[in-house]
Amino acid sequence: MMLKVENLDVFYGDAQALDGVSIEIEEGAIVAIVGANGAGKTSLIRAIAGIHKPARGTVTFEGRDIAGLPSHKICDLGIGQVAEGRQIFPTMSVIENLEIVDARAEQLTGLFEADTMFSSIRKIFGMVPLDRHGKSVSN
């Protein structure tokens, strides 16, 4: 098991964002976390990435408990959060944004498995024909 989250609880003050969340992710899996606004998607990702310290539960990465480690230590392991909706390059398509990251990732080999990650992204995008703006051209 590459990543295992067990019985994770996260609070913001008295408000509980996650209540006993568990998930197991095998190496090479492509996973999407889907839910309504306020369902805890971002809280889960931030807890895994070390941005929020869980009140209870474990986060295990490659057999090592990482729950509560500082985010920079978790990042050193190759886990991080990529924020969405920030319009880093708003005039560019989704594909163009990914190509920039892909080009930069080649310079960062050793920090994470960039080739594996981006070959998976290329495979996913190859399943749906897209125009140069990242819009579906399928019928």
Protein backbone atom coordinates (compact mmCIF):
# COMPACT_ATOMS: atom_id res chain seq x y z
CA MET A 1 0.00 0.00 0.00
CA MET A 2 1.52 3.30 -1.08
CA LEU A 3 -0.78 5.61 0.91
CA LYS A 4 -3.13 4.65 3.71
CA VAL A 5 -5.32 7.00 5.72
CA GLU A 6 -7.14 5.51 8.71
CA ASN A 7 -9.82 7.05 10.92
CA LEU A 8 -8.70 10.61 10.22
CA ASP A 9 -10.35 13.43 12.18
CA VAL A 10 -9.61 17.07 11.37
CA PHE A 11 -11.04 20.07 13.19
CA TYR A 12 -11.07 23.82 12.58
CA GLY A 13 -11.61 25.05 16.11
CA ASP A 14 -14.79 23.30 17.28
CA ALA A 15 -15.96 22.51 13.74
CA GLN A 16 -15.15 18.98 12.60
CA ALA A 17 -14.14 18.80 8.92
CA LEU A 18 -13.26 15.09 8.76
CA ASP A 19 -14.78 12.33 10.87
CA GLY A 20 -13.09 8.95 10.72
CA VAL A 21 -12.03 9.14 7.06
CA SER A 22 -10.16 6.13 5.70
CA ILE A 23 -8.73 5.48 2.24
CA GLU A 24 -6.13 3.13 0.77
CA ILE A 25 -4.25 3.92 -2.43
CA GLU A 26 -2.13 1.38 -4.28
CA GLU A 27 1.01 2.45 -6.10
CA GLY A 28 0.24 3.59 -9.64
CA ALA A 29 -3.44 4.26 -8.89
CA ILE A 30 -5.12 7.36 -10.23
CA VAL A 31 -7.56 8.66 -7.62
CA ALA A 32 -10.12 11.45 -7.65
CA ILE A 33 -11.63 12.87 -4.48
CA VAL A 34 -15.11 14.06 -5.32
CA GLY A 35 -17.75 15.64 -3.13
CA ALA A 36 -19.95 18.63 -2.47
CA ASN A 37 -18.58 21.92 -1.18
CA GLY A 38 -17.74 21.50 2.50
CA ALA A 39 -17.50 17.70 2.28
CA GLY A 40 -13.85 17.71 3.42
CA LYS A 41 -11.94 17.14 0.16
CA THR A 42 -9.47 19.96 0.75
CA SER A 43 -9.18 19.12 4.46
CA LEU A 44 -8.21 15.54 3.55
CA ILE A 45 -5.58 16.67 1.05
CA ARG A 46 -4.18 19.25 3.46
CA ALA A 47 -4.00 16.69 6.27
CA ILE A 48 -2.16 14.23 4.01
CA ALA A 49 0.23 16.98 2.84
CA GLY A 50 0.93 18.10 6.42
CA ILE A 51 -0.72 21.49 6.12
CA HIS A 52 -3.28 20.55 8.81
CA LYS A 53 -2.44 18.31 11.73
CA PRO A 54 -5.11 15.64 12.27
CA ALA A 55 -6.70 15.41 15.71
CA ARG A 56 -6.88 11.62 15.37
CA GLY A 57 -5.96 8.91 12.90
CA THR A 58 -2.97 7.88 10.85
CA VAL A 59 -1.54 8.75 7.46
CA THR A 60 0.95 6.14 6.28
CA PHE A 61 3.09 6.63 3.18
CA GLU A 62 5.16 3.68 1.99
CA GLY A 63 4.91 2.12 5.45
CA ARG A 64 5.93 5.27 7.36
CA ASP A 65 3.52 7.22 9.59
CA ILE A 66 3.60 10.80 8.32
CA ALA A 67 0.60 12.22 10.22
CA GLY A 68 1.66 15.37 12.00
CA LEU A 69 5.00 15.76 10.19
CA PRO A 70 5.72 19.30 9.03
CA SER A 71 4.58 19.91 5.45
CA HIS A 72 8.13 20.49 4.18
CA LYS A 73 9.14 17.01 5.40
CA ILE A 74 6.12 15.47 3.67
CA CYS A 75 6.95 17.42 0.53
CA ASP A 76 10.46 15.96 0.65
CA LEU A 77 8.81 12.52 0.40
CA GLY A 78 7.12 13.60 -2.85
CA ILE A 79 3.68 14.50 -1.51
CA GLY A 80 2.26 17.94 -2.10
CA GLN A 81 -0.89 19.86 -2.82
CA VAL A 82 -1.50 21.58 -6.13
CA ALA A 83 -4.07 24.29 -5.59
CA GLU A 84 -6.84 24.59 -8.15
CA GLY A 85 -8.67 27.66 -9.31
CA ARG A 86 -5.76 30.01 -8.76
CA GLN A 87 -5.40 30.87 -12.45
CA ILE A 88 -1.63 30.60 -12.40
CA PHE A 89 -1.57 30.97 -16.22
CA PRO A 90 -5.18 32.01 -16.93
CA THR A 91 -4.72 32.69 -20.64
CA MET A 92 -3.39 29.19 -21.26
CA SER A 93 -5.34 25.98 -21.72
CA VAL A 94 -5.28 23.11 -19.23
CA ILE A 95 -2.96 21.20 -21.53
CA GLU A 96 -0.60 24.18 -21.92
CA ASN A 97 -0.45 24.58 -18.12
CA LEU A 98 0.37 20.87 -17.75
CA GLU A 99 3.03 21.09 -20.47
CA ILE A 100 4.78 23.88 -18.54
CA VAL A 101 4.76 21.80 -15.37
CA ASP A 102 5.92 18.78 -17.37
CA ALA A 103 8.86 20.75 -18.79
CA ARG A 104 9.79 21.99 -15.31
CA ALA A 105 9.42 18.49 -13.86
CA GLU A 106 12.20 17.24 -16.11
CA GLN A 107 14.53 19.63 -14.26
CA LEU A 108 13.34 18.37 -10.87
CA THR A 109 14.02 14.66 -11.29
CA GLY A 110 14.98 13.17 -7.98
CA LEU A 111 12.37 15.18 -6.06
CA PHE A 112 9.50 13.03 -7.29
CA GLU A 113 8.63 10.55 -10.00
CA ALA A 114 7.78 13.20 -12.58
CA ASP A 115 8.01 10.86 -15.56
CA THR A 116 5.52 8.42 -14.05
CA MET A 117 3.13 11.16 -12.97
CA PHE A 118 3.11 12.96 -16.30
CA SER A 119 2.89 9.78 -18.37
CA SER A 120 -0.30 9.03 -16.41
CA ILE A 121 -1.62 12.53 -17.12
CA ARG A 122 -0.79 12.16 -20.81
CA LYS A 123 -2.59 8.79 -20.86
CA ILE A 124 -5.72 10.29 -19.26
CA PHE A 125 -5.79 13.25 -21.63
CA GLY A 126 -5.24 10.87 -24.53
CA MET A 127 -8.54 9.14 -23.69
CA VAL A 128 -10.55 12.27 -24.53
CA PRO A 129 -9.70 14.22 -27.68
CA LEU A 130 -9.09 17.86 -26.77
CA ASP A 131 -8.52 20.96 -28.84
CA ARG A 132 -5.57 23.28 -28.15
CA HIS A 133 -7.62 25.04 -25.44
CA GLY A 134 -8.21 21.82 -23.52
CA LYS A 135 -11.88 21.57 -24.57
CA SER A 136 -13.38 18.23 -25.55
CA VAL A 137 -13.84 17.70 -29.26
CA SER A 138 -15.62 14.36 -28.87
CA ASN A 139 -19.28 14.02 -29.89
